[in-house]
């Protein structure tokens, strides 16, 4: 397993601003992912964070809106850019070690855009 | 494609009642199956897992059996407690892809 520290845990932001969410893992991991969970709904994968290269985005998500960094095997950031109220959601960092294995999640960042 | 279909909620039970949350899956290969639990204001925690057919995952009184013939992974608990109130997600992993069900909200009343 892994201990995943995600910061901030919550924030209230003005529309048009950007927020960067950090995800720190206590051990090296193969895979890191970012999810969005809108109120009362399931998880939607935003992107896979690739160490040393550009993230792989899912359909409907673009780098300009959700830039991601992963400088090493234990750390990643997700930025939510030019926010609007529709971006209000929980953002979750997740890690894994290989095919068909379980994923572990951070506590999530609860974002409210006003 | 690969997917997970999960019983709709919300589910409300009295304490000590029997719980079943249905989950079926579609997969082109041989997935691993999971149940995750999300308590209010928290991230997802792995509850149990099964990696091959006929495996039974269990944890904290919860059980689920990987049934390949019915492509199911139903979650059960014999006697629920108020502290089990949470949202439960069925999930499958195949290759490096993860697929989640829509989640089932469980409320247990004293």
Short mmCIF file of N, CA, C and O in Angstrom, two decimals, chain B:
data_model
loop_
_atom_site.label_atom_id
_atom_site.label_comp_id
_atom_site.label_asym_id
_atom_site.label_seq_id
_atom_site.Cartn_x
_atom_site.Cartn_y
_atom_site.Cartn_z
N UNK B 1 -17.03 -2.65 -24.78
CA UNK B 1 -15.84 -2.35 -24.01
C UNK B 1 -15.97 -2.79 -22.58
O UNK B 1 -17.00 -3.32 -22.15
N UNK B 2 -14.92 -2.57 -21.80
CA UNK B 2 -14.92 -2.96 -20.39
C UNK B 2 -15.76 -1.98 -19.57
O UNK B 2 -15.70 -0.77 -19.78
N UNK B 3 -16.52 -2.51 -18.63
CA UNK B 3 -17.38 -1.65 -17.82
C UNK B 3 -17.85 -2.37 -16.57
O UNK B 3 -17.72 -3.59 -16.44
N UNK B 4 -18.40 -1.57 -15.66
CA UNK B 4 -18.95 -2.09 -14.41
C UNK B 4 -20.36 -1.52 -14.24
O UNK B 4 -20.56 -0.31 -14.42
N UNK B 5 -21.30 -2.37 -13.90
CA UNK B 5 -22.67 -1.95 -13.64
C UNK B 5 -23.00 -2.26 -12.20
O UNK B 5 -22.87 -3.40 -11.74
N UNK B 6 -23.43 -1.26 -11.49
CA UNK B 6 -23.61 -1.39 -10.05
C UNK B 6 -25.04 -1.05 -9.68
O UNK B 6 -25.68 -0.19 -10.32
N UNK B 7 -25.53 -1.72 -8.65
CA UNK B 7 -26.88 -1.49 -8.17
C UNK B 7 -27.09 -0.02 -7.80
O UNK B 7 -26.24 0.59 -7.15
N UNK B 8 -28.23 0.51 -8.23
CA UNK B 8 -28.54 1.90 -7.91
C UNK B 8 -28.89 2.03 -6.44
O UNK B 8 -29.42 1.13 -5.82
N UNK B 9 -28.61 3.20 -5.90
CA UNK B 9 -29.02 3.47 -4.53
C UNK B 9 -30.05 4.57 -4.50
O UNK B 9 -30.68 4.84 -5.52
N UNK B 10 -30.23 5.21 -3.39
CA UNK B 10 -29.59 4.87 -2.12
C UNK B 10 -30.24 3.67 -1.45
O UNK B 10 -31.37 3.32 -1.75
N UNK B 11 -29.47 3.05 -0.57
CA UNK B 11 -29.95 1.92 0.21
C UNK B 11 -29.99 2.34 1.68
O UNK B 11 -29.02 2.89 2.19
N UNK B 12 -31.12 2.07 2.32
CA UNK B 12 -31.27 2.36 3.74
C UNK B 12 -31.61 1.07 4.47
O UNK B 12 -32.57 0.38 4.08
N UNK B 13 -30.83 0.72 5.48
CA UNK B 13 -31.04 -0.50 6.24
C UNK B 13 -31.02 -0.19 7.73
O UNK B 13 -30.38 0.77 8.17
N UNK B 14 -31.68 -1.04 8.48
CA UNK B 14 -31.60 -0.96 9.93
C UNK B 14 -30.35 -1.68 10.39
O UNK B 14 -29.85 -2.61 9.72
N UNK B 15 -29.83 -1.25 11.51
CA UNK B 15 -28.64 -1.89 12.08
C UNK B 15 -28.90 -3.39 12.23
O UNK B 15 -29.99 -3.82 12.58
N UNK B 16 -27.87 -4.19 11.93
CA UNK B 16 -27.86 -5.66 12.00
C UNK B 16 -28.58 -6.32 10.83
O UNK B 16 -28.68 -7.54 10.78
N UNK B 17 -29.05 -5.56 9.88
CA UNK B 17 -29.66 -6.15 8.68
C UNK B 17 -28.59 -6.71 7.76
O UNK B 17 -27.41 -6.38 7.87
N UNK B 18 -29.04 -7.56 6.83
CA UNK B 18 -28.15 -8.15 5.83
C UNK B 18 -28.03 -7.21 4.63
O UNK B 18 -29.02 -6.64 4.18
N UNK B 19 -26.80 -7.08 4.14
CA UNK B 19 -26.55 -6.17 3.02
C UNK B 19 -26.11 -6.95 1.79
O UNK B 19 -25.23 -7.82 1.87
N UNK B 20 -26.68 -6.62 0.65
CA UNK B 20 -26.18 -7.04 -0.66
C UNK B 20 -26.18 -5.84 -1.57
O UNK B 20 -27.19 -5.16 -1.70
N UNK B 21 -25.05 -5.60 -2.21
CA UNK B 21 -24.97 -4.60 -3.28
C UNK B 21 -24.48 -5.33 -4.52
O UNK B 21 -23.40 -5.90 -4.53
N UNK B 22 -25.31 -5.30 -5.55
CA UNK B 22 -25.00 -6.06 -6.75
C UNK B 22 -24.02 -5.32 -7.66
O UNK B 22 -24.09 -4.10 -7.81
N UNK B 23 -23.14 -6.10 -8.26
CA UNK B 23 -22.17 -5.56 -9.21
C UNK B 23 -21.94 -6.60 -10.30
O UNK B 23 -21.64 -7.76 -10.00
N UNK B 24 -22.08 -6.19 -11.55
CA UNK B 24 -21.73 -7.06 -12.67
C UNK B 24 -20.74 -6.32 -13.55
O UNK B 24 -20.67 -5.09 -13.54
N UNK B 25 -19.99 -7.09 -14.32
CA UNK B 25 -18.95 -6.46 -15.13
C UNK B 25 -18.94 -7.03 -16.54
O UNK B 25 -19.44 -8.12 -16.81
N UNK B 26 -18.34 -6.25 -17.41
CA UNK B 26 -18.06 -6.69 -18.77
C UNK B 26 -16.58 -6.45 -19.01
O UNK B 26 -16.08 -5.34 -18.76
N UNK B 27 -15.89 -7.49 -19.45
CA UNK B 27 -14.45 -7.34 -19.68
C UNK B 27 -14.02 -8.27 -20.80
O UNK B 27 -14.49 -9.40 -20.91
N UNK B 28 -13.09 -7.79 -21.62
CA UNK B 28 -12.61 -8.57 -22.75
C UNK B 28 -11.52 -9.55 -22.34
O UNK B 28 -11.24 -10.48 -23.04
N UNK B 29 -10.90 -9.33 -21.20
CA UNK B 29 -9.83 -10.22 -20.74
C UNK B 29 -10.13 -10.76 -19.36
O UNK B 29 -11.26 -11.15 -19.08
N UNK B 30 -9.09 -10.77 -18.51
CA UNK B 30 -9.22 -11.33 -17.17
C UNK B 30 -8.92 -10.24 -16.14
O UNK B 30 -7.77 -10.05 -15.75
N UNK B 31 -9.97 -9.54 -15.71
CA UNK B 31 -9.74 -8.40 -14.83
C UNK B 31 -9.54 -8.81 -13.38
O UNK B 31 -9.85 -9.94 -12.98
N UNK B 32 -9.03 -7.89 -12.59
CA UNK B 32 -9.12 -7.97 -11.14
C UNK B 32 -10.32 -7.12 -10.73
O UNK B 32 -10.66 -6.14 -11.39
N UNK B 33 -10.95 -7.51 -9.64
CA UNK B 33 -12.19 -6.84 -9.19
C UNK B 33 -12.00 -6.30 -7.79
O UNK B 33 -11.30 -6.92 -6.96
N UNK B 34 -12.64 -5.17 -7.52
CA UNK B 34 -12.45 -4.48 -6.25
C UNK B 34 -13.76 -3.88 -5.76
O UNK B 34 -14.65 -3.54 -6.55
N UNK B 35 -13.83 -3.73 -4.46
CA UNK B 35 -14.82 -2.86 -3.83
C UNK B 35 -14.06 -1.79 -3.05
O UNK B 35 -13.15 -2.10 -2.28
N UNK B 36 -14.49 -0.54 -3.29
CA UNK B 36 -13.96 0.59 -2.56
C UNK B 36 -15.08 1.22 -1.73
O UNK B 36 -16.25 1.16 -2.10
N UNK B 37 -14.69 1.85 -0.63
CA UNK B 37 -15.66 2.54 0.22
C UNK B 37 -15.22 3.99 0.39
O UNK B 37 -14.01 4.27 0.51
N UNK B 38 -16.18 4.89 0.34
CA UNK B 38 -15.89 6.32 0.52
C UNK B 38 -16.77 6.85 1.63
O UNK B 38 -17.99 6.96 1.49
N UNK B 39 -16.14 7.19 2.74
CA UNK B 39 -16.85 7.80 3.85
C UNK B 39 -16.99 9.30 3.59
O UNK B 39 -16.21 9.88 2.83
N UNK B 40 -17.97 9.93 4.18
CA UNK B 40 -18.23 11.35 3.91
C UNK B 40 -16.97 12.21 4.06
O UNK B 40 -16.27 12.13 5.07
N UNK B 41 -16.69 13.00 3.04
CA UNK B 41 -15.57 13.94 3.09
C UNK B 41 -14.21 13.31 2.92
O UNK B 41 -13.19 13.98 3.12
N UNK B 42 -14.17 12.03 2.53
CA UNK B 42 -12.88 11.35 2.39
C UNK B 42 -12.68 10.80 0.98
O UNK B 42 -13.60 10.81 0.16
N UNK B 43 -11.45 10.34 0.73
CA UNK B 43 -11.17 9.68 -0.53
C UNK B 43 -11.65 8.24 -0.51
O UNK B 43 -12.31 7.80 0.44
N UNK B 44 -11.32 7.49 -1.54
CA UNK B 44 -11.73 6.09 -1.63
C UNK B 44 -10.73 5.21 -0.90
O UNK B 44 -9.52 5.38 -1.04
N UNK B 45 -11.26 4.24 -0.17
CA UNK B 45 -10.41 3.25 0.50
C UNK B 45 -10.71 1.88 -0.08
O UNK B 45 -11.87 1.53 -0.28
N UNK B 46 -9.67 1.12 -0.32
CA UNK B 46 -9.87 -0.25 -0.80
C UNK B 46 -10.49 -1.08 0.31
O UNK B 46 -9.96 -1.15 1.43
N UNK B 47 -11.62 -1.71 0.01
CA UNK B 47 -12.31 -2.54 0.99
C UNK B 47 -11.90 -4.01 0.83
O UNK B 47 -11.55 -4.67 1.81
N UNK B 48 -11.96 -4.51 -0.40
CA UNK B 48 -11.55 -5.88 -0.65
C UNK B 48 -11.28 -6.06 -2.14
O UNK B 48 -11.68 -5.22 -2.94
N UNK B 49 -10.65 -7.19 -2.46
CA UNK B 49 -10.32 -7.43 -3.86
C UNK B 49 -10.31 -8.92 -4.15
O UNK B 49 -10.22 -9.76 -3.24
N UNK B 50 -10.39 -9.24 -5.45
CA UNK B 50 -10.27 -10.62 -5.92
C UNK B 50 -9.60 -10.57 -7.29
O UNK B 50 -9.98 -9.73 -8.12
N UNK B 51 -8.63 -11.41 -7.49
CA UNK B 51 -7.85 -11.30 -8.72
C UNK B 51 -8.11 -12.39 -9.74
O UNK B 51 -7.64 -12.28 -10.88
N UNK B 52 -8.86 -13.44 -9.37
CA UNK B 52 -9.18 -14.47 -10.35
C UNK B 52 -10.50 -15.13 -9.98
O UNK B 52 -11.00 -15.00 -8.86
N UNK B 53 -11.03 -15.86 -10.95
CA UNK B 53 -12.33 -16.50 -10.78
C UNK B 53 -12.36 -17.38 -9.53
O UNK B 53 -11.39 -18.07 -9.22
N UNK B 54 -13.47 -17.30 -8.81
CA UNK B 54 -13.77 -18.06 -7.59
C UNK B 54 -13.03 -17.54 -6.36
O UNK B 54 -13.24 -18.07 -5.26
N UNK B 55 -12.18 -16.53 -6.52
CA UNK B 55 -11.56 -15.91 -5.35
C UNK B 55 -12.64 -15.22 -4.53
O UNK B 55 -13.56 -14.61 -5.08
N UNK B 56 -12.50 -15.27 -3.23
CA UNK B 56 -13.38 -14.51 -2.34
C UNK B 56 -12.54 -13.47 -1.62
O UNK B 56 -11.57 -13.80 -0.94
N UNK B 57 -12.92 -12.20 -1.77
CA UNK B 57 -12.28 -11.14 -1.02
C UNK B 57 -13.09 -10.88 0.24
O UNK B 57 -14.32 -10.97 0.22
N UNK B 58 -12.42 -10.55 1.33
CA UNK B 58 -13.14 -10.27 2.57
C UNK B 58 -12.37 -9.27 3.42
O UNK B 58 -11.13 -9.24 3.39
N UNK B 59 -13.12 -8.47 4.17
CA UNK B 59 -12.50 -7.47 5.03
C UNK B 59 -13.60 -6.84 5.88
O UNK B 59 -14.68 -6.51 5.36
N UNK B 60 -13.37 -6.68 7.15
CA UNK B 60 -14.29 -5.99 8.07
C UNK B 60 -15.70 -6.57 8.03
O UNK B 60 -16.69 -5.85 8.19
N UNK B 61 -15.84 -7.86 7.78
CA UNK B 61 -17.14 -8.51 7.72
C UNK B 61 -17.79 -8.47 6.35
O UNK B 61 -18.81 -9.12 6.13
N UNK B 62 -17.21 -7.74 5.42
CA UNK B 62 -17.70 -7.70 4.04
C UNK B 62 -17.05 -8.82 3.23
O UNK B 62 -15.89 -9.16 3.45
N UNK B 63 -17.83 -9.36 2.29
CA UNK B 63 -17.32 -10.40 1.40
C UNK B 63 -17.82 -10.17 -0.01
O UNK B 63 -18.92 -9.62 -0.21
N UNK B 64 -17.04 -10.65 -0.98
CA UNK B 64 -17.48 -10.66 -2.37
C UNK B 64 -16.73 -11.76 -3.09
O UNK B 64 -15.53 -11.95 -2.87
N UNK B 65 -17.44 -12.51 -3.94
CA UNK B 65 -16.84 -13.63 -4.67
C UNK B 65 -16.83 -13.32 -6.15
O UNK B 65 -17.84 -12.93 -6.72
N UNK B 66 -15.69 -13.54 -6.76
CA UNK B 66 -15.47 -13.32 -8.20
C UNK B 66 -16.13 -14.47 -8.95
O UNK B 66 -15.64 -15.60 -8.95
N UNK B 67 -17.28 -14.18 -9.58
CA UNK B 67 -18.03 -15.21 -10.30
C UNK B 67 -17.89 -14.97 -11.80
O UNK B 67 -18.53 -14.08 -12.36
N UNK B 68 -17.07 -15.79 -12.43
CA UNK B 68 -16.84 -15.59 -13.86
C UNK B 68 -18.07 -16.02 -14.67
O UNK B 68 -18.39 -15.40 -15.69
N UNK B 69 -18.76 -17.06 -14.22
CA UNK B 69 -19.89 -17.57 -15.01
C UNK B 69 -21.05 -16.58 -15.08
O UNK B 69 -21.79 -16.55 -16.06
N UNK B 70 -21.19 -15.77 -14.03
CA UNK B 70 -22.25 -14.76 -14.02
C UNK B 70 -21.69 -13.35 -14.15
O UNK B 70 -22.44 -12.37 -14.07
N UNK B 71 -20.40 -13.23 -14.36
CA UNK B 71 -19.67 -11.94 -14.43
C UNK B 71 -20.14 -11.00 -13.32
O UNK B 71 -20.55 -9.85 -13.56
N UNK B 72 -20.07 -11.50 -12.09
CA UNK B 72 -20.57 -10.71 -10.96
C UNK B 72 -19.55 -10.67 -9.83
O UNK B 72 -18.65 -11.53 -9.73
N UNK B 73 -19.74 -9.67 -8.96
CA UNK B 73 -18.86 -9.49 -7.79
C UNK B 73 -19.69 -8.77 -6.74
O UNK B 73 -19.38 -7.66 -6.34
N UNK B 74 -20.73 -9.42 -6.27
CA UNK B 74 -21.68 -8.80 -5.34
C UNK B 74 -21.08 -8.65 -3.95
O UNK B 74 -20.47 -9.58 -3.42
N UNK B 75 -21.32 -7.51 -3.34
CA UNK B 75 -20.82 -7.24 -1.99
C UNK B 75 -21.87 -7.64 -0.96
O UNK B 75 -23.04 -7.29 -1.12
N UNK B 76 -21.45 -8.35 0.09
CA UNK B 76 -22.37 -8.79 1.13
C UNK B 76 -21.78 -8.55 2.51
O UNK B 76 -20.56 -8.60 2.69
N UNK B 77 -22.69 -8.31 3.45
CA UNK B 77 -22.31 -8.28 4.87
C UNK B 77 -23.49 -8.78 5.67
O UNK B 77 -24.63 -8.36 5.43
N UNK B 78 -23.21 -9.64 6.61
CA UNK B 78 -24.28 -10.30 7.35
C UNK B 78 -25.02 -9.40 8.32
O UNK B 78 -26.22 -9.59 8.56
N UNK B 79 -24.34 -8.42 8.87
CA UNK B 79 -24.95 -7.58 9.91
C UNK B 79 -24.30 -6.20 9.85
O UNK B 79 -23.17 -6.02 10.32
N UNK B 80 -25.02 -5.25 9.28
CA UNK B 80 -24.42 -3.92 9.09
C UNK B 80 -24.51 -3.09 10.37
O UNK B 80 -25.39 -3.30 11.21
N UNK B 81 -23.59 -2.15 10.47
CA UNK B 81 -23.54 -1.24 11.60
C UNK B 81 -23.70 0.19 11.10
O UNK B 81 -23.47 0.48 9.91
N UNK B 82 -24.05 1.09 12.01
CA UNK B 82 -24.20 2.49 11.64
C UNK B 82 -22.91 3.02 11.00
O UNK B 82 -22.95 3.81 10.05
N UNK B 83 -21.78 2.54 11.49
CA UNK B 83 -20.49 3.00 10.98
C UNK B 83 -20.21 2.54 9.55
O UNK B 83 -19.24 3.00 8.93
N UNK B 84 -21.03 1.66 9.01
CA UNK B 84 -20.87 1.22 7.61
C UNK B 84 -21.52 2.19 6.63
O UNK B 84 -21.41 2.00 5.41
N UNK B 85 -22.19 3.20 7.13
CA UNK B 85 -22.82 4.19 6.25
C UNK B 85 -21.74 4.88 5.43
O UNK B 85 -20.82 5.50 5.97
N UNK B 86 -21.87 4.79 4.11
CA UNK B 86 -20.83 5.29 3.20
C UNK B 86 -21.33 5.06 1.77
O UNK B 86 -22.42 4.53 1.55
N UNK B 87 -20.48 5.44 0.82
CA UNK B 87 -20.75 5.11 -0.58
C UNK B 87 -19.79 4.00 -1.00
O UNK B 87 -18.59 4.08 -0.73
N UNK B 88 -20.32 2.99 -1.66
CA UNK B 88 -19.54 1.82 -2.06
C UNK B 88 -19.43 1.78 -3.58
O UNK B 88 -20.43 1.92 -4.29
N UNK B 89 -18.19 1.59 -4.04
CA UNK B 89 -17.91 1.55 -5.48
C UNK B 89 -17.34 0.18 -5.86
O UNK B 89 -16.36 -0.27 -5.27
N UNK B 90 -17.94 -0.42 -6.86
CA UNK B 90 -17.37 -1.61 -7.48
C UNK B 90 -16.43 -1.15 -8.59
O UNK B 90 -16.71 -0.14 -9.27
N UNK B 91 -15.33 -1.87 -8.79
CA UNK B 91 -14.37 -1.44 -9.80
C UNK B 91 -13.67 -2.65 -10.39
O UNK B 91 -13.56 -3.70 -9.74
N UNK B 92 -13.21 -2.50 -11.61
CA UNK B 92 -12.37 -3.53 -12.21
C UNK B 92 -11.11 -2.90 -12.78
O UNK B 92 -11.11 -1.75 -13.21
N UNK B 93 -10.06 -3.69 -12.76
CA UNK B 93 -8.78 -3.27 -13.33
C UNK B 93 -8.38 -4.31 -14.37
O UNK B 93 -8.35 -5.51 -14.10
N UNK B 94 -8.08 -3.81 -15.57
CA UNK B 94 -7.61 -4.70 -16.62
C UNK B 94 -6.51 -3.97 -17.36
O UNK B 94 -6.72 -2.84 -17.84
N UNK B 95 -5.33 -4.58 -17.43
CA UNK B 95 -4.19 -3.83 -17.91
C UNK B 95 -3.95 -2.67 -16.97
O UNK B 95 -4.02 -2.81 -15.75
N UNK B 96 -3.68 -1.50 -17.52
CA UNK B 96 -3.48 -0.31 -16.69
C UNK B 96 -4.73 0.56 -16.60
O UNK B 96 -4.66 1.70 -16.15
N UNK B 97 -5.86 0.02 -17.00
CA UNK B 97 -7.12 0.76 -16.98
C UNK B 97 -7.96 0.37 -15.77
O UNK B 97 -8.01 -0.80 -15.38
N UNK B 98 -8.63 1.37 -15.23
CA UNK B 98 -9.52 1.17 -14.09
C UNK B 98 -10.92 1.64 -14.48
O UNK B 98 -11.06 2.70 -15.09
N UNK B 99 -11.93 0.87 -14.12
CA UNK B 99 -13.31 1.25 -14.41
C UNK B 99 -14.11 1.16 -13.12
O UNK B 99 -14.05 0.15 -12.42
N UNK B 100 -14.87 2.23 -12.85
CA UNK B 100 -15.66 2.30 -11.62
C UNK B 100 -17.14 2.25 -11.92
O UNK B 100 -17.61 2.78 -12.93
N UNK B 101 -17.89 1.63 -11.00
CA UNK B 101 -19.32 1.73 -11.04
C UNK B 101 -19.77 3.10 -10.57
O UNK B 101 -18.95 3.94 -10.18
N UNK B 102 -21.05 3.33 -10.59
CA UNK B 102 -21.60 4.64 -10.28
C UNK B 102 -21.69 4.90 -8.78
O UNK B 102 -21.97 6.02 -8.37
N UNK B 103 -21.44 3.88 -7.96
CA UNK B 103 -21.48 4.05 -6.52
C UNK B 103 -22.87 3.79 -5.96
O UNK B 103 -23.88 4.11 -6.58
N UNK B 104 -22.91 3.19 -4.78
CA UNK B 104 -24.17 2.94 -4.07
C UNK B 104 -24.05 3.53 -2.67
O UNK B 104 -23.16 3.15 -1.91
N UNK B 105 -24.94 4.45 -2.37
CA UNK B 105 -24.95 5.09 -1.06
C UNK B 105 -25.71 4.22 -0.07
O UNK B 105 -26.85 3.83 -0.32
N UNK B 106 -25.06 3.90 1.04
CA UNK B 106 -25.68 3.08 2.09
C UNK B 106 -25.83 3.92 3.34
O UNK B 106 -24.87 4.53 3.80
N UNK B 107 -27.03 3.92 3.89
CA UNK B 107 -27.28 4.54 5.19
C UNK B 107 -27.82 3.47 6.12
O UNK B 107 -28.80 2.79 5.77
N UNK B 108 -27.18 3.33 7.27
CA UNK B 108 -27.63 2.37 8.27
C UNK B 108 -28.19 3.16 9.45
O UNK B 108 -27.50 4.01 10.02
N UNK B 109 -29.42 2.86 9.79
CA UNK B 109 -30.08 3.59 10.88
C UNK B 109 -30.16 2.72 12.14
O UNK B 109 -30.33 1.51 12.04
N UNK B 110 -29.99 3.33 13.31
CA UNK B 110 -29.97 2.55 14.56
C UNK B 110 -31.33 1.91 14.82
O UNK B 110 -32.37 2.42 14.41
#
